[in-house]
Structure formats: C-alpha cells, structure tokens
Short mmCIF file of C-alpha atoms in Angstrom, two decimals:
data_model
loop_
_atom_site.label_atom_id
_atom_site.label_comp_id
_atom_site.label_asym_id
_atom_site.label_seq_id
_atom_site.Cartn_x
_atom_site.Cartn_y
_atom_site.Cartn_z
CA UNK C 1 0.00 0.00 0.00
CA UNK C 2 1.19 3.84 -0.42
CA UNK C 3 2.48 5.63 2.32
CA UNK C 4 -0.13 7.76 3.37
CA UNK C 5 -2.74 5.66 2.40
CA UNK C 6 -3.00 3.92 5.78
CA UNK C 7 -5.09 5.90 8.54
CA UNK C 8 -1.03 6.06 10.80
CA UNK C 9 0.61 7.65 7.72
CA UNK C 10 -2.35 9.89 7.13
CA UNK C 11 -2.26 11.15 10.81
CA UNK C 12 0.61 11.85 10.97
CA UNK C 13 0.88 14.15 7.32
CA UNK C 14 -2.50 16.18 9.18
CA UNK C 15 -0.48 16.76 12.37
CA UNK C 16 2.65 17.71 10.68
CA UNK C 17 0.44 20.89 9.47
CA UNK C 18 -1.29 21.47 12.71
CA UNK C 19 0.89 24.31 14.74
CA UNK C 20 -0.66 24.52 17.71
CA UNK C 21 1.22 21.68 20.05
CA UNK C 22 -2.17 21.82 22.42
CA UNK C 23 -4.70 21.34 19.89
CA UNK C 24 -2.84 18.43 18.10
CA UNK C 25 -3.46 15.50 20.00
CA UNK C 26 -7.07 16.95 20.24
CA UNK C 27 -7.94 16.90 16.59
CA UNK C 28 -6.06 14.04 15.32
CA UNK C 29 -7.51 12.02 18.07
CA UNK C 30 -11.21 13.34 16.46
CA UNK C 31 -9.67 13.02 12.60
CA UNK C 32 -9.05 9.23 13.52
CA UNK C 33 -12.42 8.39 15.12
CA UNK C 34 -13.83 9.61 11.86
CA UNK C 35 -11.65 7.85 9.29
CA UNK C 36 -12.38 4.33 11.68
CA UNK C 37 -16.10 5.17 10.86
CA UNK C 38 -15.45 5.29 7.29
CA UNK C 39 -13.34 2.28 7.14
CA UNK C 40 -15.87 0.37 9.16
CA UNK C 41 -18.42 1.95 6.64
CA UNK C 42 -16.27 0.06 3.70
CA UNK C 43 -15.80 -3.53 6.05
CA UNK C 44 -19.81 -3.62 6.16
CA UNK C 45 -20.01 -3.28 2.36
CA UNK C 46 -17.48 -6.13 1.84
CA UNK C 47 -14.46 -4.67 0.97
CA UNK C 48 -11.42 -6.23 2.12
CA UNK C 49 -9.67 -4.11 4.91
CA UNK C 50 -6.48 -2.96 3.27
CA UNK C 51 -8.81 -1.79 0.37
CA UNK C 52 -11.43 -0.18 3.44
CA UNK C 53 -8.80 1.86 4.47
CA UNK C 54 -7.49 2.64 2.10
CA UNK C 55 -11.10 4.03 0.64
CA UNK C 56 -11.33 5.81 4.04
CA UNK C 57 -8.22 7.90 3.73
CA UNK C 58 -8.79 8.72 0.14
CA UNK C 59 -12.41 9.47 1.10
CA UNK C 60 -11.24 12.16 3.21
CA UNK C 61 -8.68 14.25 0.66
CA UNK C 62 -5.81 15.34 0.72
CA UNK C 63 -3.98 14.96 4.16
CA UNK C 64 -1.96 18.54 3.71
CA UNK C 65 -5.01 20.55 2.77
CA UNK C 66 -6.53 19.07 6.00
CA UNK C 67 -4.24 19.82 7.88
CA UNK C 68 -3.70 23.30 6.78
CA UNK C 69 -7.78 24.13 7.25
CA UNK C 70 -7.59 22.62 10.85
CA UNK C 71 -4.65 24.56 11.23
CA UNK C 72 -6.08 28.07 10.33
CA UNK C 73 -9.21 27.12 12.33
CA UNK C 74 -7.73 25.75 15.58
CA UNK C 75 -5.34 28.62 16.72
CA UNK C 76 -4.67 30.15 20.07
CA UNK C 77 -7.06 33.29 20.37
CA UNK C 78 -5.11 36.01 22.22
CA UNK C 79 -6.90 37.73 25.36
CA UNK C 80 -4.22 40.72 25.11
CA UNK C 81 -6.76 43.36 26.64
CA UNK C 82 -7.91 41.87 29.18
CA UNK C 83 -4.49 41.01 30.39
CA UNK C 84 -3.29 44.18 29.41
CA UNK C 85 -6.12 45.47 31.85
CA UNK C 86 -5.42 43.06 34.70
CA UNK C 87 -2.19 44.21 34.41
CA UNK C 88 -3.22 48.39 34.59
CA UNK C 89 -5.35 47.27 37.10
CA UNK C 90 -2.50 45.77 39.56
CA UNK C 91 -0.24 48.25 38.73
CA UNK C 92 -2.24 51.06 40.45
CA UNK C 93 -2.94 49.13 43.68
CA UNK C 94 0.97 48.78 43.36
CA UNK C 95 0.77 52.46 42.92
CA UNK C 96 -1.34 53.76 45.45
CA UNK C 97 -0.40 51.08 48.25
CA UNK C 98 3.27 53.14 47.83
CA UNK C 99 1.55 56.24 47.63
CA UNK C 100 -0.39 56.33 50.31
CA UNK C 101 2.19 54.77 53.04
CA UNK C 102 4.58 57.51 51.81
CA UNK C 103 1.79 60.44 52.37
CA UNK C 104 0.86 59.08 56.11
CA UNK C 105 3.11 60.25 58.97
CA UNK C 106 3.41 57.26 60.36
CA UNK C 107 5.93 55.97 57.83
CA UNK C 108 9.75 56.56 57.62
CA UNK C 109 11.64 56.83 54.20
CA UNK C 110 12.79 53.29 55.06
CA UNK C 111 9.74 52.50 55.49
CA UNK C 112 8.30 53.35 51.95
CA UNK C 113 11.23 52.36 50.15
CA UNK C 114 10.57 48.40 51.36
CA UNK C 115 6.75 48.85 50.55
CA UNK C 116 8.11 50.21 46.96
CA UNK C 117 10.02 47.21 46.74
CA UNK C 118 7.75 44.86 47.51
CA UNK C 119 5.39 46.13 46.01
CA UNK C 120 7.20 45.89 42.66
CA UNK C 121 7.93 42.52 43.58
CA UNK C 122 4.51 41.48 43.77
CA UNK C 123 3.33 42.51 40.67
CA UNK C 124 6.23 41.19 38.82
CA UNK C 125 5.62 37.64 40.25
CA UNK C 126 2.01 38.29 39.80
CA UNK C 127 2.52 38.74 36.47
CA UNK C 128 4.26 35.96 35.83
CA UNK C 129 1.85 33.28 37.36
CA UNK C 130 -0.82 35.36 35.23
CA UNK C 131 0.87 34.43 32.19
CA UNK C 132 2.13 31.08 33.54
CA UNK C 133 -1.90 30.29 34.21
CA UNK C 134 -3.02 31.80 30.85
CA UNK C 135 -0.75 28.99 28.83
CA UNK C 136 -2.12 26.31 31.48
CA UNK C 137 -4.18 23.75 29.71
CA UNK C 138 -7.66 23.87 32.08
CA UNK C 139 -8.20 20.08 31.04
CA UNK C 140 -5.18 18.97 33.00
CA UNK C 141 -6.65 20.37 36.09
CA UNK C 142 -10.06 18.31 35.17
CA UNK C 143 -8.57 15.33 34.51
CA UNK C 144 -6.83 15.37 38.27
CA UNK C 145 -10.13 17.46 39.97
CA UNK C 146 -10.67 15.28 42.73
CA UNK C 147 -6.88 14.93 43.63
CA UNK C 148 -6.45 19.18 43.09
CA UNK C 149 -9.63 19.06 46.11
CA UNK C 150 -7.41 16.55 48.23
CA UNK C 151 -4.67 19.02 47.92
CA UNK C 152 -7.14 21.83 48.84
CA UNK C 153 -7.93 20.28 52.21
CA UNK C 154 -4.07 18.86 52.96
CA UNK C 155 -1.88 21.26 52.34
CA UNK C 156 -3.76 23.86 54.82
CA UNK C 157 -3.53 21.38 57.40
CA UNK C 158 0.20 20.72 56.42
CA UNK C 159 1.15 24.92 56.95
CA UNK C 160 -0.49 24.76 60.21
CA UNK C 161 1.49 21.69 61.48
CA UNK C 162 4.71 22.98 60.49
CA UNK C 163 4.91 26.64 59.32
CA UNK C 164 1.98 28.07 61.12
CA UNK C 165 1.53 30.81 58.54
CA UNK C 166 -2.39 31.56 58.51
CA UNK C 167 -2.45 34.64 56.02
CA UNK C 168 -1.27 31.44 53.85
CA UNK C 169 -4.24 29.50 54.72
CA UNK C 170 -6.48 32.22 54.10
CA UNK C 171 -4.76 32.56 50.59
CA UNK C 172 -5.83 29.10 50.04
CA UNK C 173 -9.04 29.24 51.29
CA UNK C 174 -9.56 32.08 48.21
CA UNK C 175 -8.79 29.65 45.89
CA UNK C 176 -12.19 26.92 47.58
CA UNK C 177 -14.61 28.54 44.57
CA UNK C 178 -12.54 27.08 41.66
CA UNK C 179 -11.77 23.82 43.61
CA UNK C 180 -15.35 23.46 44.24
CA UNK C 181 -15.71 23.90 40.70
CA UNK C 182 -13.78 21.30 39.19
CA UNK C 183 -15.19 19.15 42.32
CA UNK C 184 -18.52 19.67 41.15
CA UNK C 185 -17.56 18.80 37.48
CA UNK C 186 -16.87 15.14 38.57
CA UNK C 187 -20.02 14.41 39.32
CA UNK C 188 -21.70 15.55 36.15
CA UNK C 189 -24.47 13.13 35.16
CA UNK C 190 -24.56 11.35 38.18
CA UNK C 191 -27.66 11.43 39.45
CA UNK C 192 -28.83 12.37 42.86
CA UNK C 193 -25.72 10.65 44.19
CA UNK C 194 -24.04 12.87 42.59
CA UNK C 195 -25.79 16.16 43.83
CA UNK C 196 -25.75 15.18 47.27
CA UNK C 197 -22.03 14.54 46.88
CA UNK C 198 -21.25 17.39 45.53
CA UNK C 199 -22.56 19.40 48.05
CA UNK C 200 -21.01 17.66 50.62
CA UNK C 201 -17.84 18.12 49.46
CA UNK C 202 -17.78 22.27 50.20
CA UNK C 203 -18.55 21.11 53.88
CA UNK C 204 -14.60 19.86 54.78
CA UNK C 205 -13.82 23.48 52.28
CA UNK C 206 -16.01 25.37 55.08
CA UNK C 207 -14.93 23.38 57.66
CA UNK C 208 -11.11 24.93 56.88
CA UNK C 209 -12.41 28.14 57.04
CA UNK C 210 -13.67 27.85 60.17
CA UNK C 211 -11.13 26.39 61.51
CA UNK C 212 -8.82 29.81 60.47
CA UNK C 213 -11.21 31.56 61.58
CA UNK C 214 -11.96 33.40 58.57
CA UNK C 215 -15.76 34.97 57.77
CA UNK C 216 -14.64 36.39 54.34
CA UNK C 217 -13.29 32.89 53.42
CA UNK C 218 -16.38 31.42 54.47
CA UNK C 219 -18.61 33.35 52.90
CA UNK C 220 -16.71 33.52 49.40
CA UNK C 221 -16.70 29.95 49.20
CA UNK C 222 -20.66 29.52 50.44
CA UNK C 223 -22.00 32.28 48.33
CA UNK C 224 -19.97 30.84 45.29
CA UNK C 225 -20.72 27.14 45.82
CA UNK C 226 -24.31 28.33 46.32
CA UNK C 227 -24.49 29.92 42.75
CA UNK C 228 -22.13 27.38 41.20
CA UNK C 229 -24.62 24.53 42.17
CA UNK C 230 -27.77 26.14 41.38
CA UNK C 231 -26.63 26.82 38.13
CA UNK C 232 -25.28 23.25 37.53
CA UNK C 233 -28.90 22.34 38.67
CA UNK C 234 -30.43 24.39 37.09
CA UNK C 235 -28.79 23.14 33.55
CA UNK C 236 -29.46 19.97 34.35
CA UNK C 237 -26.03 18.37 34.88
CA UNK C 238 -26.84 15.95 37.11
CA UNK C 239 -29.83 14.87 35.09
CA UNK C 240 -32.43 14.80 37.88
CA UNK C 241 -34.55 17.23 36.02
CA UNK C 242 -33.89 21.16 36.57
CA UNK C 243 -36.54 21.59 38.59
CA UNK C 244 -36.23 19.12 40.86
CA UNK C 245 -32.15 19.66 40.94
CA UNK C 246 -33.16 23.49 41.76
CA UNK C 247 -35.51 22.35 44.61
CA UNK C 248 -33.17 20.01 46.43
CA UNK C 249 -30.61 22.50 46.26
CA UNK C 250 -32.75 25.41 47.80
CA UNK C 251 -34.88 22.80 50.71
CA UNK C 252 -31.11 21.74 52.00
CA UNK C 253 -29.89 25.20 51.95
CA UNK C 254 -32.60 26.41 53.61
CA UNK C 255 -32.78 23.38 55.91
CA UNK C 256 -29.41 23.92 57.67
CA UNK C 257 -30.08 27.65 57.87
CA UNK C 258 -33.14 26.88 59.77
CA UNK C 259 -31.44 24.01 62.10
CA UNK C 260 -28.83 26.77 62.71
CA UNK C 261 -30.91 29.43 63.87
CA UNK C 262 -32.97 26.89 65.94
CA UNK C 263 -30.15 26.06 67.53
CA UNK C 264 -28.38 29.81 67.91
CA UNK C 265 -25.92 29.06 65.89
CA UNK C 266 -26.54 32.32 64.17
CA UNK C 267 -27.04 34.58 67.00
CA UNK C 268 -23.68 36.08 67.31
CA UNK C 269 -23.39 36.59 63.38
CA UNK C 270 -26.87 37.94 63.66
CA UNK C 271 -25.96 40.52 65.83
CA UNK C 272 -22.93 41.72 64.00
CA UNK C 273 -25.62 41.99 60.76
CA UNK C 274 -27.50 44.45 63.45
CA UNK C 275 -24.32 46.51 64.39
CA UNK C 276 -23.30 46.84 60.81
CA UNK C 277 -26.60 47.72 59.57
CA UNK C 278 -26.76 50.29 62.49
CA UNK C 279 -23.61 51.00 63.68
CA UNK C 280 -24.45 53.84 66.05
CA UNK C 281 -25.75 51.19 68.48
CA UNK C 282 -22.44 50.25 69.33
CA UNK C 283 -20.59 53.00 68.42
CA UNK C 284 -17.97 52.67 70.70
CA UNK C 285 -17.15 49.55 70.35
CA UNK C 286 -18.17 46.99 67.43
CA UNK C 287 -19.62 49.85 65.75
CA UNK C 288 -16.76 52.14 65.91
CA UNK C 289 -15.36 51.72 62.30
CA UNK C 290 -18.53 51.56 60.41
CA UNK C 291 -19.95 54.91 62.29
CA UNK C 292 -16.99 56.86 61.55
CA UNK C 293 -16.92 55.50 57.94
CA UNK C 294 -20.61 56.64 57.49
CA UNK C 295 -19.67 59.97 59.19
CA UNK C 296 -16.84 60.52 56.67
CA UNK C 297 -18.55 59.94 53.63
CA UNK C 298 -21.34 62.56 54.28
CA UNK C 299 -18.03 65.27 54.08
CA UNK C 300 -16.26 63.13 50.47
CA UNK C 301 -16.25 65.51 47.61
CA UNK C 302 -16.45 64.26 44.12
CA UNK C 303 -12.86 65.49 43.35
CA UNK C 304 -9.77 67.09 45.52
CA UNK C 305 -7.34 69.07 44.32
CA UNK C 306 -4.32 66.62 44.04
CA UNK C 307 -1.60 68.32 46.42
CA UNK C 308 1.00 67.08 48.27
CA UNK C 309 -0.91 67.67 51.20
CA UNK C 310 -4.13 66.14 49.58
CA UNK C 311 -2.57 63.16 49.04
CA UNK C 312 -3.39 61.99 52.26
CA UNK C 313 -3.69 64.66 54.89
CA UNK C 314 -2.99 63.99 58.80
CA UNK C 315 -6.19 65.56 59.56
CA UNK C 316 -8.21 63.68 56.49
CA UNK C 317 -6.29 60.32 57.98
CA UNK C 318 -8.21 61.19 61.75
CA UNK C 319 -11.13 61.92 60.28
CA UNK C 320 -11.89 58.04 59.14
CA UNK C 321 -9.56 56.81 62.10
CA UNK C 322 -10.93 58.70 65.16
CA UNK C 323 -10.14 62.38 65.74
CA UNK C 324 -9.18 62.84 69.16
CA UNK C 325 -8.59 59.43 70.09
CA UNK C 326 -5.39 57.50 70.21
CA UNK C 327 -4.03 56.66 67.01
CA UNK C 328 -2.08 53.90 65.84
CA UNK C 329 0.06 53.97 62.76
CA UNK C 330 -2.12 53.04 59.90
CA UNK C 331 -1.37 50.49 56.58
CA UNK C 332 -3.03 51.82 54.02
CA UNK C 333 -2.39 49.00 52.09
CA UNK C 334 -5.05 46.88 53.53
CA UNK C 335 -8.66 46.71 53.42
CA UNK C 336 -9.35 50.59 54.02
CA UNK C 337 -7.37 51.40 51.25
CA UNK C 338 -10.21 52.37 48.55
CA UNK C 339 -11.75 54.71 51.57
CA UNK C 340 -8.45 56.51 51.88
CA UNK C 341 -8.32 56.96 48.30
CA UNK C 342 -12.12 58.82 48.57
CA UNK C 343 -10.47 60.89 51.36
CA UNK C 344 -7.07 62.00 49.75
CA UNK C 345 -8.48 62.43 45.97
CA UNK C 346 -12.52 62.13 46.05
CA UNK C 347 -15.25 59.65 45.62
CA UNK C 348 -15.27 59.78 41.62
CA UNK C 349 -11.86 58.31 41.18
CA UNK C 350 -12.74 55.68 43.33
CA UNK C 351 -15.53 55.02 41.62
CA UNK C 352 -13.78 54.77 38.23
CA UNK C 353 -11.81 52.77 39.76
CA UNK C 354 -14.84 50.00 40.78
CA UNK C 355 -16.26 50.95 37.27
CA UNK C 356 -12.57 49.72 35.35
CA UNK C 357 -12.83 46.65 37.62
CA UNK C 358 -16.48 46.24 37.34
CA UNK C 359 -15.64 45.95 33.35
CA UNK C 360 -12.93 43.22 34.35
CA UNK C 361 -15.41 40.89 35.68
CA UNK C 362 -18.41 41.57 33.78
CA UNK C 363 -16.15 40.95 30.96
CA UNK C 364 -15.11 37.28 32.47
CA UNK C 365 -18.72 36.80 33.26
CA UNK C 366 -20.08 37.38 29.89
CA UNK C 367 -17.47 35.30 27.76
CA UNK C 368 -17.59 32.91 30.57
CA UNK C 369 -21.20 32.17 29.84
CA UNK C 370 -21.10 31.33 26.80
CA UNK C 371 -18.10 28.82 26.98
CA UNK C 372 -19.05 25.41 24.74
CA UNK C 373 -16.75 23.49 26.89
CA UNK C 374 -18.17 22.62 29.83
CA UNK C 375 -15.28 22.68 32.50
CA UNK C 376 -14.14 25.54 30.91
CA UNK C 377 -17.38 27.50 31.71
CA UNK C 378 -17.38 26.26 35.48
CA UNK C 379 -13.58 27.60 35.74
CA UNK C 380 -14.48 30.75 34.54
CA UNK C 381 -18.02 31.48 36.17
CA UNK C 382 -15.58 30.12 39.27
CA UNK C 383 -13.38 32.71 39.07
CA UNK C 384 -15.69 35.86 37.90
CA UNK C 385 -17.68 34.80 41.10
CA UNK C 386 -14.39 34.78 43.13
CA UNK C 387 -13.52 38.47 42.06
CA UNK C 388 -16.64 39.35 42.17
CA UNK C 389 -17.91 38.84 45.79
CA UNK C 390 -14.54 39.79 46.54
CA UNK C 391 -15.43 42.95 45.14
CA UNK C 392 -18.65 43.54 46.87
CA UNK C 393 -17.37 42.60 50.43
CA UNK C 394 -14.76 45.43 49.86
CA UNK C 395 -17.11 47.39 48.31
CA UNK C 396 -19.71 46.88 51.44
CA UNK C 397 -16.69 47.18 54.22
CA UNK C 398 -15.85 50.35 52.86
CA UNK C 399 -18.83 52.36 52.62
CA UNK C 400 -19.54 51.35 56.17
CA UNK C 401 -21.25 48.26 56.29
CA UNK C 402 -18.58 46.60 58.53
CA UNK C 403 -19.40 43.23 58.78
CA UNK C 404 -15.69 41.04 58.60
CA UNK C 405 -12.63 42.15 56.64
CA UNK C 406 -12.37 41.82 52.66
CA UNK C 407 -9.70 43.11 49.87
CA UNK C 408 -10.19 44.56 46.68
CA UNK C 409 -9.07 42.40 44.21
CA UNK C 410 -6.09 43.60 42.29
CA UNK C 411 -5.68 46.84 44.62
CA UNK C 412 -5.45 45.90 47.96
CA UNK C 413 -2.72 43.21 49.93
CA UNK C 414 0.42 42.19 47.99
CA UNK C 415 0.14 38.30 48.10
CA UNK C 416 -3.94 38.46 47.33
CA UNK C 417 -2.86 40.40 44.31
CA UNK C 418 -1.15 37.46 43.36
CA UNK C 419 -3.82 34.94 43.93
CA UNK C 420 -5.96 37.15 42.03
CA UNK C 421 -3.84 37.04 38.94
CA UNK C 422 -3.04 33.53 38.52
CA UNK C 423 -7.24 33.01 38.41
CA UNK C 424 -7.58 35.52 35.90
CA UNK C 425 -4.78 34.19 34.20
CA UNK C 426 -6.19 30.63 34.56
CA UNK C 427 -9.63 32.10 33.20
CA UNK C 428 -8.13 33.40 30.00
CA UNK C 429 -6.74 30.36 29.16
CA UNK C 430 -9.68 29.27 28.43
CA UNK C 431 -10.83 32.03 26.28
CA UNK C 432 -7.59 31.36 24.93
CA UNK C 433 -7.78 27.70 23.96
CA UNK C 434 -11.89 28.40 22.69
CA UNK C 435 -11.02 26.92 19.41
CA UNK C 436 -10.43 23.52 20.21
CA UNK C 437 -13.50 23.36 22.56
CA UNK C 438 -16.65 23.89 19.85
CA UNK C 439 -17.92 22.77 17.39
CA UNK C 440 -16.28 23.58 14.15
CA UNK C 441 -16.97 22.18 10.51
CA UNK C 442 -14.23 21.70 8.13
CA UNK C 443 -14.47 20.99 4.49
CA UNK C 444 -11.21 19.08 3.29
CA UNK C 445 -11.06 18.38 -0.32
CA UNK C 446 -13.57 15.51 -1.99
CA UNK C 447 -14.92 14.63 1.61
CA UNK C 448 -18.18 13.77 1.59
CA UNK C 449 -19.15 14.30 5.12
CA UNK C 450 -18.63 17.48 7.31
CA UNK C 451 -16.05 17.23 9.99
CA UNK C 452 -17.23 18.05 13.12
CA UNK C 453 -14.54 18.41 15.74
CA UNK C 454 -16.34 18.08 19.27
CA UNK C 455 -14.21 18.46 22.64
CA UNK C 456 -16.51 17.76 25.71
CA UNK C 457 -18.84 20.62 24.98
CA UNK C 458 -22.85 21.11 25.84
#
C-alpha cells in the first residue's frame, strides 16, 4: 500500500500541518475516530480491509489541505486586553499602596522604600503566574479534579502543622470557589448521588475556614458554591430534572439555615448583621469603624485638588480613624485602602476605579457564559464569582457596612494580588484555547461528510 494511504501515515501528514502543540493530539484524536467510521463503513459493504482503508483515507482528501484548514481554524485566540487590563489594574494598587504609606506620617523613608520594593515585587511575580496560568491547559486540572480538592484540604492542614503561617491558609481558602468547581464537574451526570455529593464536598472546604477563623473565606466559598450549584442544577447536569435539581438545592440550603438558627448558631453573626446595619448602636465599640466610615462619607467631595498635602492629609487620615482618640500607625495597604483613596483624591476616582474593575469581571462573566466546553465555563463562572464577591465585600466594608474584613481584588494586599492574577490568568486560558472546545466544521477536499470536531462541549 502507499504511504499515506493507511489511517497512521495519514495522521501523521494532518499533524505535521497542525501548529498549535495543544490542539494536536485533540484533533487528530477526532480526525481518527472519523476515518475508523469510514473504514468500518467500507468492512460492512465487503471490501477487504487494506482496500477499506485505504477508501477511508482517500475518502477524506488530501492529508496537507486538511491539515492546513484545521490549522487556520484551531489557533490560540489572544486575550491581550484583558491582560493588558489586569495588568493596569494591579499596577495602580501597586501604585497607590506606595503612595499612600509615603503620604501618612506614620511611615519613615525606610519605610516606603521596602513597601516600593515589595510592592514591585509582587506585581512582577504576579505577572508571571498570570501568564504562567493563561498557557495552562484547564483540562489537565479536570482530569486530576478530585486529587487538586485533596490538595485543597491537605496542604492547609500541612502549613499549620509545620509553618503556622495563617495569612497562607487564608490565601488558600480564596482559591475553595474554583476547587469546588472542578469538584462539582466530577459528578456531572450522576444522578442524585451525585448532587448530594457534591454538596457535601464544600462542607470539609467550610470546615477549613472555620477552623482559620476566617468569615470572608467562608462566605466567598458559600455564596460561590451556592451559585455554582444552582446553576449546575439548574442546567441539568446531574440529570435529575432542573426543577427538581433546583428544589433540592434550595430545601437543603434552607434546611441547615433553619437548624442553625434553631439552635443559635446564628445569634452572634446575627448581631454583628444588626451593628453593621446600624452601627451607632455600638458606636464605641463593634460599631466604631462603620460609624466613623458613614460619618466621613457625608463630608467626600467628588474630586480634591491633588496636592502634596491632599494626598493623604494627617487631619483627612483622623477623620476616618478617630479624631481625638489615640491613634495607631495606619497600613493603608489593607482593606481601608479604597476609603483613603475617597479621602485623599474624592469619591469619583474611586468610583472609576470599581467601574474599570467592574468591566474586568463583567467581561469574564459574559465570555464565561457562553463557553461550549463545559469545565471551561465552570472555571471561569468560578473565578468571575471569586472576584466578584470579593469585590462587593470590599465594596460593602468600605462604605460602612462593617461586617468582617475583605480586599479589593487587584488593589489591595500584595500576596492576594497574586492569587488574584493567577485566576484571571487561569480564566483566559480558556478564552484562549476556545477553538479547540466547539464545534467547528471543516471541508477538506472531496470529503463527503462534514467534519465536526467536538471536545466535551454542551
């Protein structure tokens, strides 16, 4: 026989055209299921199989021009602007954590120059694991989901054996939305057993944050799972009917809320609801920070003048902090950090500031949706929801409604900037590798049939 008129010889002259190293073995693996149908096609009609194969190979045309389509079809699709704004984005939280530590009088020279440093430091190595991330293939982190969760629960337990470092632990615990993601994934299409599993594998993930204590934590990861596994329900992927997926989700939810409340479980969180809601009824104590916050904000113009004074002001510092009371130096790196930026400059830069990161996530959110592959979607809808509460926690703490701590993504805290990064970057590698996860027809030369290239999509 010919060379390349067996089904090996012809594979082989298709992936020789194929560029992309990531989307070979997915379309020749497709490209040979196909040419076995058509030689099986030939074995049914008698022909000997030499002769069926040979049939099958010519049946599809020629191997180069194949090639060459799949290769102009299946290419990496660039996300350069929204890393380009991820990247904006980090680099003025860099700018203002240096800013405004060097404007408070609090800070020495030495002082400023190590949060410069740092600072720089950060964003370099979050930049890297946001590129490292956005040329990660997201199946490899399917195929090993349930040993990426074992990881998720061991290796917190492992820092606090031997390092002890729990602003580590809580860095984890940021990543429980996408774990619980790719958790949930695994049980696609099985059933109630499924479901129930599912859901009872966030409880060891809340456990942990418990255990740090940590409220943000805990509430990123509930509030996520929540929305991750209604909409799985709610799409049917367990295939116990939408509705009823829906139901079961909302009568268990609703089920341990009420067994918590009966119990007082909830009291103490209840009352910090109350005190954040209406902090003057405790405003010397638990409600200290959220009535001075709402006091401030009744005084924030739209715009300062942008001064060396105005950058951040002694006076504008006590007037968030506690005027007359005794001060301690302040970081404004941390979670206060977007207030102090309404103090030194005005409210409207901070809010163009939640408006560019507001475009961000919407932006994840929308392309996220309407992901063909399937784990792909969950990844992304994992991480938009991740950024996202993130965002309206800090959002929340900062206009006064003090309830538990909470950073801005990409703004505020050094290391959660990096966190942040590598899930964005992880997100756009899917956008990135789109191609090779829908549906897309291909018309080599004297084929008879159209070539449908599928890759786990719904």
């Amino acid at each position: 026989m010919p060379e390349r008129k067996t089904i090996a010889a012809y594979l082989e002259a298709v992936r020789e055209q194929i560029r992309w190293k990531r989307a070979r073995p997915v379309l020749v693996q497709e490209l040979e299921r196909h040419l076995e149908d058509q030689r099986d096609d030939f074995l049914k009609e008698g022909k000997p199989a030499e002769e069926a194969e040979r049939l099958a190979v010519e049946d599809m045309g020629d191997p180069v021009t194949v090639g060459t389509e799949l290769d102009r079809v299946h290419r990496p699709r660039p996300q350069w602007g929204l890393l380009g704004l991820t990247f904006v984005l980090a680099a003025i939280g860099a700018f203002l954590r240096v800013e405004f530590l060097q404007a408070s009088p609090y800070a020495s020279r030495e002082q400023v120059l190590i949060k410069a440093l740092v600072s720089l430091a950060s964003l370099g190595l979050s930049t890297a694991l946001m590129l490292g991330a956005y040329f990660l293939d997201v199946s490899r982190l399917v195929r090993h989901a349930r040993a990426v969760y074992i990881g998720a629960l061991v290796l917190p337990e492992l820092l606090y054996r031997f390092l002890y470092p729990t602003y580590l632990i809580v860095l984890i615990s940021s990543l429980y939305p996408l774990v619980y993601a790719l958790w949930l994934y695994t049980f696609r299409g099985k059933g109630w057993r499924g479901l129930f599993l599912t859901i009872l594998g966030g409880v060891p993930m809340a456990a942990v944050c418990c255990f740090i204590p940590n409220a943000s934590a805990l509430s990123l990861l509930l509030f996520s799972g929540l929305a991750l596994t209604l909409y799985a329900a709610g799409r049917d992927w367990f295939g116990v009917g939408r509705w009823k997926g829906v139901g079961s989700v909302l009568v268990i939810v609703f089920g341990v809320l009420l067994y918590l409340l009966l119990k007082g479980y909830l009291d103490s969180f209840l009352f910090r609801v109350l005190i954040a809601l209406r902090p003057e009824l405790d405003a010397q104590n638990r409600g200290y920070m959220g009535w001075m916050l709402n006091t401030f904000w009744k005084d924030v113009p739209p715009l300062r003048s942008i001064s060396g004074e105005a950058a951040l002001s002694v006076n504008a510092g006590a007037r968030v902090f506690g005027a007359g009371l005794e001060l301690r130096p302040i970081d404004f790196s941390h979670d206060f950090l977007p207030a102090s930026l309404a103090v030194a400059w005005g409210w409207v830069p901070l809010l163009v500031l939640l408006a560019a990161l507001a475009v961000l996530l919407v932006w994840l959110l929308v392309k996220g949706l309407r992901q063909s592959y399937l784990p792909g979607r969950l990844v992304v809808l994992a991480v938009a929801l991740t950024l996202g509460l993130q965002t309206l926690f800090s959002a929340a703490l900062n206009f006064g409604f003090v309830l538990f701590s909470a950073s801005l993504p990409l703004i505020v805290g050094n290391f959660q900037t990096v966190v942040d990064m590598a899930l964005i970057g992880l997100a756009l590698s899917v956008f990135r590798g789109d191609s090779i996860a829908r549906e897309n027809p291909v018309r080599p030369l004297r084929q008879r049939k159209r070539l449908r290239i599928r890759f786990e999509y719904q």
